[in-house]
Coordinates of N, CA, C and O in Angstrom, one line a residue:
M1 N 53.9 -57.7 229.5 CA 53.3 -58.3 230.7 C 53.7 -57.6 231.9 O 52.9 -57.4 232.8
R2 N 55.0 -57.2 232.0 CA 55.4 -56.5 233.3 C 54.7 -55.1 233.4 O 54.4 -54.7 234.5
K3 N 54.5 -54.5 232.2 CA 53.8 -53.2 232.3 C 52.4 -53.3 232.8 O 52.0 -52.4 233.6
E4 N 51.7 -54.3 232.4 CA 50.4 -54.5 233.0 C 50.4 -54.9 234.5 O 49.4 -54.5 235.2
L5 N 51.4 -55.5 234.9 CA 51.6 -55.8 236.3 C 51.6 -54.5 237.1 O 51.0 -54.4 238.2
Y6 N 52.4 -53.6 236.6 CA 52.5 -52.3 237.3 C 51.2 -51.6 237.3 O 50.8 -51.0 238.3
L7 N 50.5 -51.7 236.2 CA 49.1 -51.0 236.2 C 48.2 -51.7 237.2 O 47.5 -50.9 237.9
W8 N 48.1 -53.0 237.3 CA 47.2 -53.7 238.2 C 47.7 -53.4 239.6 O 46.8 -53.2 240.5
L9 N 49.0 -53.3 239.9 CA 49.4 -52.9 241.2 C 49.0 -51.5 241.6 O 48.5 -51.2 242.7
C10 N 49.1 -50.6 240.6 CA 48.7 -49.2 240.8 C 47.2 -49.1 241.1 O 46.8 -48.4 242.0
L11 N 46.4 -49.9 240.3 CA 45.0 -49.9 240.5 C 44.6 -50.5 241.9 O 43.7 -49.9 242.5
F12 N 45.3 -51.5 242.3 CA 45.0 -52.1 243.6 C 45.3 -51.2 244.7 O 44.5 -51.0 245.6
L13 N 46.5 -50.6 244.7 CA 46.8 -49.6 245.7 C 45.9 -48.4 245.7 O 45.5 -47.9 246.8
S14 N 45.6 -47.9 244.5 CA 44.7 -46.7 244.5 C 43.3 -47.1 245.0 O 42.7 -46.3 245.7
G15 N 42.8 -48.3 244.6 CA 41.5 -48.7 245.1 C 41.5 -48.9 246.6 O 40.6 -48.5 247.3
F16 N 42.6 -49.4 247.2 CA 42.7 -49.5 248.6 C 42.7 -48.1 249.3 O 42.0 -47.9 250.3
I17 N 43.5 -47.2 248.8 CA 43.6 -45.9 249.3 C 42.2 -45.1 249.2 O 41.8 -44.4 250.1
L18 N 41.6 -45.3 248.1 CA 40.3 -44.6 247.8 C 39.1 -45.3 248.4 O 38.0 -44.7 248.5
S19 N 39.2 -46.5 248.9 CA 38.1 -47.2 249.4 C 37.3 -46.5 250.6 O 36.1 -46.7 250.7
P20 N 38.0 -45.8 251.5 CA 37.2 -45.1 252.5 C 36.2 -44.1 252.0 O 35.3 -43.7 252.6
T21 N 36.5 -43.6 250.8 CA 35.6 -42.6 250.2 C 34.2 -43.1 249.9 O 33.2 -42.4 249.7
L22 N 34.1 -44.5 249.8 CA 32.8 -45.1 249.6 C 31.8 -44.8 250.7 O 30.6 -44.9 250.6
W23 N 32.3 -44.5 251.9 CA 31.4 -44.3 253.1 C 31.3 -42.8 253.4 O 30.7 -42.4 254.4
F24 N 31.8 -41.9 252.5 CA 31.6 -40.5 252.8 C 30.1 -40.1 252.5 O 29.5 -40.8 251.6
G25 N 29.6 -39.1 253.1 CA 28.3 -38.6 252.8 C 28.3 -37.6 251.6 O 29.4 -37.4 251.0
F26 N 27.2 -37.0 251.3 CA 27.2 -36.0 250.3 C 27.7 -34.7 250.8 O 27.5 -34.4 252.0
T27 N 28.4 -33.9 250.0 CA 28.7 -32.6 250.4 C 27.5 -31.7 250.1 O 26.5 -32.2 249.5
M28 N 27.6 -30.4 250.4 CA 26.4 -29.6 250.3 C 26.0 -29.5 248.8 O 24.8 -29.6 248.5
D29 N 26.9 -29.3 247.9 CA 26.6 -29.1 246.5 C 26.1 -30.4 245.9 O 25.2 -30.4 245.1
Q30 N 26.7 -31.5 246.3 CA 26.3 -32.8 245.8 C 24.9 -33.1 246.2 O 24.1 -33.6 245.4
A31 N 24.6 -32.8 247.4 CA 23.2 -33.1 247.9 C 22.2 -32.3 247.2 O 21.1 -32.8 246.8
L32 N 22.5 -31.0 246.9 CA 21.6 -30.1 246.2 C 21.4 -30.6 244.8 O 20.2 -30.7 244.3
C33 N 22.4 -31.0 244.1 CA 22.3 -31.5 242.7 C 21.6 -32.8 242.7 O 20.7 -33.1 241.8
H34 N 21.8 -33.7 243.7 CA 21.2 -35.0 243.7 C 19.7 -34.8 244.0 O 18.9 -35.5 243.4
Y35 N 19.3 -33.9 244.9 CA 17.9 -33.6 245.1 C 17.2 -33.0 243.9 O 16.1 -33.4 243.6
A36 N 17.9 -32.1 243.2 CA 17.3 -31.5 242.0 C 17.0 -32.6 240.9 O 16.0 -32.5 240.3
V37 N 18.0 -33.5 240.8 CA 17.8 -34.6 239.8 C 16.7 -35.5 240.3 O 15.9 -36.0 239.4
W38 N 16.6 -35.8 241.5 CA 15.6 -36.7 242.1 C 14.2 -36.1 241.8 O 13.3 -36.8 241.3
V39 N 14.0 -34.8 242.0 CA 12.8 -34.1 241.7 C 12.5 -34.1 240.2 O 11.4 -34.3 239.8
W40 N 13.5 -34.0 239.4 CA 13.4 -34.1 238.0 C 12.9 -35.4 237.5 O 12.0 -35.6 236.7
R41 N 13.4 -36.5 238.2 CA 13.0 -37.8 237.8 C 11.6 -38.2 238.3 O 10.8 -38.8 237.6
E42 N 11.3 -37.8 239.6 CA 10.1 -38.2 240.2 C 8.9 -37.3 239.8 O 7.8 -37.8 239.6
Y43 N 9.1 -36.0 239.7 CA 8.0 -35.1 239.4 C 8.1 -34.4 238.1 O 7.3 -33.5 237.8
H44 N 9.1 -34.8 237.3 CA 9.3 -34.3 235.9 C 9.5 -32.8 235.9 O 9.1 -32.1 234.9
L45 N 10.0 -32.2 236.9 CA 10.4 -30.8 237.0 C 11.9 -30.7 236.6 O 12.7 -31.2 237.4
P46 N 12.2 -30.0 235.6 CA 13.6 -29.9 235.2 C 14.4 -29.1 236.3 O 13.9 -28.4 237.1
P47 N 15.7 -29.3 236.3 CA 16.6 -28.6 237.3 C 16.4 -27.1 237.1 O 16.0 -26.6 236.1
Y48 N 16.7 -26.4 238.2 CA 16.6 -24.9 238.3 C 15.2 -24.5 238.6 O 15.0 -23.3 238.8
L49 N 14.2 -25.3 238.6 CA 12.9 -24.9 239.0 C 12.7 -25.3 240.5 O 12.7 -26.5 240.8
G50 N 12.6 -24.4 241.4 CA 12.4 -24.7 242.8 C 13.7 -24.9 243.5 O 13.7 -25.2 244.7
V51 N 14.8 -24.9 242.8 CA 16.2 -25.0 243.4 C 17.1 -23.9 242.9 O 17.2 -23.7 241.7
W52 N 17.7 -23.3 243.8 CA 18.6 -22.2 243.4 C 20.0 -22.8 243.4 O 20.5 -23.3 244.4
D53 N 20.6 -22.8 242.2 CA 21.9 -23.4 242.1 C 22.6 -22.8 240.8 O 21.9 -22.5 239.9
L54 N 23.9 -22.6 240.9 CA 24.7 -22.0 239.8 C 25.4 -23.0 239.0 O 26.3 -22.7 238.2
S55 N 25.2 -24.3 239.2 CA 25.9 -25.3 238.5 C 25.5 -25.3 237.0 O 24.4 -25.0 236.7
F56 N 26.5 -25.8 236.2 CA 26.2 -25.9 234.8 C 25.2 -27.1 234.6 O 25.2 -28.0 235.4
P57 N 24.4 -27.1 233.5 CA 23.5 -28.1 233.3 C 24.1 -29.5 233.2 O 23.4 -30.5 233.5
G58 N 25.3 -29.6 232.7 CA 26.0 -30.9 232.6 C 26.0 -31.7 233.8 O 26.0 -32.9 233.8
I59 N 26.2 -31.0 235.0 CA 26.3 -31.7 236.2 C 25.0 -32.4 236.6 O 25.0 -33.5 237.1
F60 N 23.9 -31.8 236.2 CA 22.6 -32.5 236.4 C 22.4 -33.7 235.6 O 21.8 -34.7 236.0
L61 N 22.9 -33.6 234.3 CA 22.8 -34.8 233.5 C 23.7 -35.9 234.0 O 23.3 -37.1 234.0
L62 N 24.9 -35.6 234.6 CA 25.7 -36.6 235.2 C 25.0 -37.2 236.4 O 25.0 -38.4 236.6
H63 N 24.4 -36.4 237.2 CA 23.7 -36.9 238.4 C 22.5 -37.8 238.0 O 22.2 -38.8 238.6
R64 N 21.9 -37.4 236.9 CA 20.7 -38.2 236.4 C 21.2 -39.6 235.9 O 20.6 -40.6 236.2
L65 N 22.4 -39.6 235.3 CA 22.9 -40.9 234.8 C 23.3 -41.7 236.0 O 22.9 -42.9 236.0
V66 N 23.9 -41.2 237.0 CA 24.2 -41.9 238.2 C 23.0 -42.4 238.9 O 22.9 -43.6 239.4
L67 N 22.0 -41.6 239.0 CA 20.7 -42.0 239.6 C 20.0 -43.1 238.9 O 19.5 -44.0 239.5
E68 N 20.1 -43.1 237.6 CA 19.5 -44.2 236.8 C 20.2 -45.5 236.9 O 19.6 -46.5 237.0
I69 N 21.6 -45.4 236.9 CA 22.4 -46.6 236.9 C 22.5 -47.2 238.3 O 22.3 -48.4 238.5
F70 N 22.8 -46.4 239.3 CA 23.2 -46.9 240.7 C 22.0 -46.7 241.7 O 22.2 -47.1 242.8
G71 N 21.0 -46.0 241.3 CA 19.9 -45.8 242.3 C 20.0 -44.5 243.1 O 20.9 -43.7 242.8
E72 N 19.2 -44.4 244.1 CA 19.1 -43.1 244.8 C 20.1 -43.0 246.0 O 20.2 -42.0 246.7
S73 N 20.8 -44.1 246.3 CA 21.6 -44.1 247.5 C 22.9 -43.3 247.4 O 23.4 -43.1 246.3
I74 N 23.4 -42.9 248.5 CA 24.7 -42.2 248.6 C 25.8 -43.2 248.2 O 26.7 -42.8 247.5
L75 N 25.6 -44.4 248.6 CA 26.7 -45.4 248.2 C 26.7 -45.6 246.7 O 27.8 -45.7 246.1
G76 N 25.6 -45.5 246.0 CA 25.7 -45.6 244.5 C 26.4 -44.5 243.9 O 27.2 -44.6 243.0
F77 N 26.2 -43.2 244.4 CA 26.9 -42.1 243.9 C 28.4 -42.2 244.3 O 29.3 -41.9 243.4
R78 N 28.7 -42.7 245.5 CA 30.1 -42.8 245.8 C 30.8 -43.9 245.0 O 32.0 -43.8 244.7
L79 N 30.1 -45.0 244.7 CA 30.6 -46.1 243.8 C 30.9 -45.5 242.4 O 32.0 -45.8 241.9
F80 N 30.1 -44.7 241.9 CA 30.3 -44.1 240.6 C 31.6 -43.2 240.7 O 32.4 -43.2 239.8
D81 N 31.7 -42.4 241.7 CA 32.8 -41.5 242.0 C 34.1 -42.3 242.1 O 35.1 -42.0 241.5
F82 N 34.0 -43.4 242.8 CA 35.2 -44.4 243.0 C 35.6 -44.9 241.6 O 36.8 -44.9 241.3
L83 N 34.7 -45.3 240.8 CA 35.1 -45.9 239.5 C 35.6 -44.8 238.6 O 36.6 -45.1 237.8
V84 N 35.1 -43.6 238.6 CA 35.7 -42.5 237.9 C 37.1 -42.2 238.3 O 38.0 -42.0 237.5
Q85 N 37.4 -42.2 239.6 CA 38.7 -42.0 240.1 C 39.7 -43.1 239.7 O 40.8 -42.8 239.3
L86 N 39.2 -44.3 239.7 CA 40.1 -45.4 239.2 C 40.4 -45.3 237.7 O 41.5 -45.6 237.3
S87 N 39.4 -44.9 237.0 CA 39.6 -44.7 235.5 C 40.7 -43.5 235.3 O 41.5 -43.6 234.4
L88 N 40.6 -42.5 236.2 CA 41.6 -41.5 236.1 C 43.0 -42.0 236.4 O 44.0 -41.5 235.9
V89 N 43.1 -42.9 237.3 CA 44.4 -43.5 237.7 C 44.9 -44.2 236.4 O 46.1 -44.1 236.1
V90 N 44.1 -45.0 235.7 CA 44.5 -45.7 234.5 C 45.0 -44.6 233.4 O 46.0 -44.8 232.8
M91 N 44.2 -43.6 233.3 CA 44.6 -42.5 232.3 C 45.9 -41.9 232.7 O 46.8 -41.7 231.8
L92 N 46.1 -41.6 233.9 CA 47.3 -41.0 234.4 C 48.5 -41.9 234.2 O 49.6 -41.5 233.8
Y93 N 48.3 -43.2 234.5 CA 49.4 -44.2 234.3 C 49.8 -44.2 232.8 O 51.0 -44.2 232.5
Y94 N 48.9 -44.3 231.9 CA 49.2 -44.4 230.5 C 49.8 -43.1 230.0 O 50.7 -43.1 229.2
L95 N 49.3 -42.0 230.4 CA 49.8 -40.7 230.0 C 51.2 -40.5 230.5 O 52.1 -40.1 229.7
A96 N 51.5 -40.8 231.8 CA 52.8 -40.7 232.3 C 53.8 -41.7 231.6 O 54.9 -41.4 231.3
G97 N 53.3 -42.9 231.2 CA 54.1 -43.9 230.5 C 54.4 -43.4 229.1 O 55.6 -43.6 228.6
R98 N 53.5 -42.7 228.4 CA 53.8 -42.2 227.1 C 54.8 -41.0 227.2 O 55.6 -40.8 226.3
L99 N 54.6 -40.1 228.2 CA 55.4 -39.0 228.3 C 56.9 -39.4 228.7 O 57.8 -38.8 228.1
F100 N 57.0 -40.3 229.6 CA 58.4 -40.7 230.1 C 58.9 -41.9 229.4 O 60.0 -42.3 229.7
R101 N 58.1 -42.6 228.6 CA 58.5 -43.9 227.9 C 59.1 -44.9 228.9 O 60.1 -45.5 228.6
S102 N 58.4 -45.0 230.0 CA 58.9 -45.9 231.1 C 57.7 -46.5 231.9 O 56.7 -45.7 232.1
S103 N 57.9 -47.7 232.4 CA 56.8 -48.2 233.2 C 57.0 -47.7 234.7 O 56.2 -48.0 235.5
W104 N 58.0 -47.0 234.9 CA 58.2 -46.4 236.2 C 57.4 -45.1 236.4 O 57.5 -44.4 237.4
A105 N 56.6 -44.7 235.4 CA 55.9 -43.5 235.4 C 55.0 -43.4 236.6 O 54.7 -42.3 237.1
G106 N 54.4 -44.5 237.1 CA 53.6 -44.5 238.2 C 54.3 -44.0 239.5 O 53.7 -43.3 240.3
F107 N 55.6 -44.3 239.6 CA 56.3 -43.8 240.7 C 56.5 -42.2 240.7 O 56.5 -41.6 241.7
F108 N 56.6 -41.7 239.5 CA 56.6 -40.2 239.4 C 55.3 -39.6 239.8 O 55.3 -38.5 240.4
S109 N 54.2 -40.3 239.6 CA 52.9 -39.8 240.1 C 52.9 -39.9 241.6 O 52.3 -39.0 242.3
G110 N 53.6 -40.9 242.2 CA 53.7 -40.9 243.7 C 54.4 -39.7 244.2 O 54.1 -39.2 245.3
I111 N 55.5 -39.4 243.5 CA 56.2 -38.2 244.0 C 55.4 -36.9 243.8 O 55.4 -36.1 244.7
A112 N 54.6 -36.8 242.7 CA 53.7 -35.7 242.6 C 52.7 -35.7 243.7 O 52.3 -34.6 244.2
A113 N 52.2 -36.9 244.1 CA 51.2 -36.9 245.2 C 51.8 -36.5 246.5 O 51.2 -35.8 247.3
F114 N 53.1 -36.8 246.7 CA 53.8 -36.3 247.9 C 53.8 -34.8 247.9 O 53.4 -34.2 248.9
F115 N 54.3 -34.2 246.8 CA 54.4 -32.7 246.9 C 53.0 -32.0 246.9 O 52.9 -31.0 247.6
T116 N 52.1 -32.6 246.2 CA 50.7 -32.1 246.3 C 50.2 -32.2 247.7 O 49.5 -31.2 248.2
G117 N 50.4 -33.3 248.4 CA 49.9 -33.5 249.7 C 50.6 -32.5 250.7 O 50.0 -32.0 251.6
I118 N 51.9 -32.4 250.6 CA 52.7 -31.5 251.5 C 52.2 -30.0 251.3 O 51.9 -29.3 252.3
I119 N 52.0 -29.6 250.1 CA 51.4 -28.2 249.8 C 50.1 -28.1 250.4 O 49.7 -27.1 251.1
S120 N 49.2 -29.1 250.2 CA 47.9 -29.1 250.8 C 47.8 -29.0 252.3 O 47.1 -28.3 252.9
I121 N 48.7 -29.8 252.9 CA 48.8 -29.9 254.4 C 49.3 -28.6 255.0 O 48.7 -28.0 255.9
L122 N 50.4 -28.0 254.4 CA 51.0 -26.8 254.9 C 50.3 -25.6 254.6 O 50.0 -24.7 255.4
K123 N 49.9 -25.4 253.3 CA 49.3 -24.2 252.9 C 47.8 -24.1 253.2 O 47.3 -23.1 253.7
N124 N 47.0 -25.2 252.9 CA 45.6 -25.2 253.1 C 45.1 -25.7 254.4 O 43.9 -25.9 254.6
K125 N 46.0 -26.2 255.3 CA 45.7 -26.8 256.6 C 44.8 -28.0 256.4 O 43.8 -28.2 257.1
E126 N 45.1 -28.8 255.4 CA 44.3 -30.0 255.1 C 44.5 -31.0 256.2 O 45.5 -31.2 256.7
R127 N 43.4 -31.6 256.6 CA 43.4 -32.7 257.6 C 42.8 -34.0 257.2 O 42.4 -34.8 258.0
S128 N 42.6 -34.2 255.9 CA 42.0 -35.4 255.4 C 43.0 -36.6 255.5 O 44.2 -36.5 255.3
V129 N 42.4 -37.7 255.9 CA 43.2 -38.9 256.1 C 43.8 -39.4 254.7 O 45.0 -39.8 254.7
L130 N 43.1 -39.2 253.6 CA 43.6 -39.6 252.3 C 44.7 -38.8 251.9 O 45.7 -39.3 251.2
V131 N 44.7 -37.5 252.2 CA 45.9 -36.6 251.9 C 47.1 -37.1 252.7 O 48.2 -37.2 252.1
F132 N 46.9 -37.4 253.9 CA 48.1 -37.9 254.7 C 48.6 -39.2 254.2 O 49.8 -39.4 254.1
L133 N 47.7 -40.1 253.8 CA 48.1 -41.4 253.2 C 48.9 -41.2 251.9 O 49.9 -41.9 251.7
S134 N 48.4 -40.4 251.0 CA 49.1 -40.2 249.7 C 50.4 -39.5 249.9 O 51.4 -39.8 249.3
T135 N 50.5 -38.6 250.9 CA 51.7 -37.9 251.2 C 52.7 -38.9 251.8 O 53.9 -38.9 251.5
L136 N 52.2 -39.8 252.7 CA 53.1 -40.9 253.2 C 53.6 -41.8 252.1 O 54.8 -42.1 252.1
L137 N 52.7 -42.2 251.2 CA 53.1 -43.1 250.1 C 54.1 -42.4 249.2 O 55.2 -43.0 248.9
G138 N 53.9 -41.1 248.9 CA 54.8 -40.4 248.1 C 56.2 -40.2 248.8 O 57.2 -40.2 248.1
S139 N 56.2 -40.0 250.1 CA 57.4 -39.8 250.8 C 58.2 -41.1 250.8 O 59.5 -41.1 250.7
L140 N 57.6 -42.2 250.9 CA 58.3 -43.5 250.9 C 58.9 -43.8 249.5 O 60.0 -44.2 249.5
V141 N 58.2 -43.4 248.5 CA 58.7 -43.6 247.1 C 59.9 -42.6 247.0 O 61.0 -43.0 246.4
L142 N 59.8 -41.4 247.4 CA 60.9 -40.5 247.3 C 62.1 -40.9 248.1 O 63.2 -40.8 247.7
L143 N 61.9 -41.4 249.3 CA 63.0 -42.0 250.1 C 63.6 -43.2 249.4 O 64.9 -43.3 249.4
W144 N 62.8 -44.0 248.8 CA 63.4 -45.2 248.1 C 64.3 -44.7 246.9 O 65.3 -45.3 246.7
I145 N 63.8 -43.7 246.2 CA 64.6 -43.2 245.1 C 65.9 -42.6 245.5 O 67.0 -42.8 245.0
F146 N 65.8 -41.8 246.6 CA 67.1 -41.2 247.1 C 68.0 -42.2 247.7 O 69.2 -42.1 247.5
A147 N 67.5 -43.3 248.3 CA 68.4 -44.4 248.8 C 69.0 -45.1 247.6 O 70.2 -45.5 247.7
E148 N 68.3 -45.3 246.5 CA 68.9 -46.0 245.3 C 70.0 -45.1 244.7 O 71.0 -45.6 244.2
I149 N 69.8 -43.8 244.7 CA 70.9 -42.9 244.2 C 72.1 -42.9 245.1 O 73.2 -43.0 244.7
A150 N 71.8 -42.8 246.4 CA 72.9 -42.7 247.4 C 73.6 -44.0 247.6 O 74.9 -44.0 247.7
F151 N 72.9 -45.1 247.6 CA 73.5 -46.4 247.9 C 73.1 -47.4 246.8 O 72.4 -48.3 247.0
P152 N 73.7 -47.3 245.5 CA 73.3 -48.2 244.5 C 73.9 -49.6 244.8 O 74.9 -49.7 245.4
H153 N 73.2 -50.6 244.3 CA 73.6 -51.9 244.5 C 73.9 -52.7 243.2 O 73.6 -52.4 242.2

């Protein structure tokens, strides 16, 4: 029961942190793939006809699936992306739990998010709000662990 509580807490926090992505627009590649799939659906012209793109065919099938399930809107595509990212959180949680045999495995992912965010901010000059939030969350977890080691109760 307690293990599922950690999972739901992890899902809730991840959903809260990822929720601003629902209002992002298309990137250039996503817009091109989405347009190619829309042309495929509306005019029955398969991808790569009239559109120059180097993407693998699988990405067009994925966009077609999203277009059929969620419709033509950007919000539908972002909702699909949001659900995929939440499913990755669940997979990461269970994978870390199996590797470390502990329900604290989610906290180790927080530490990994901290170091990934720091590297991204310093090396790649990242300025995304979500990177700063995950770095802040990871630093708080890391600070909490160091405080537990330094001042056990």
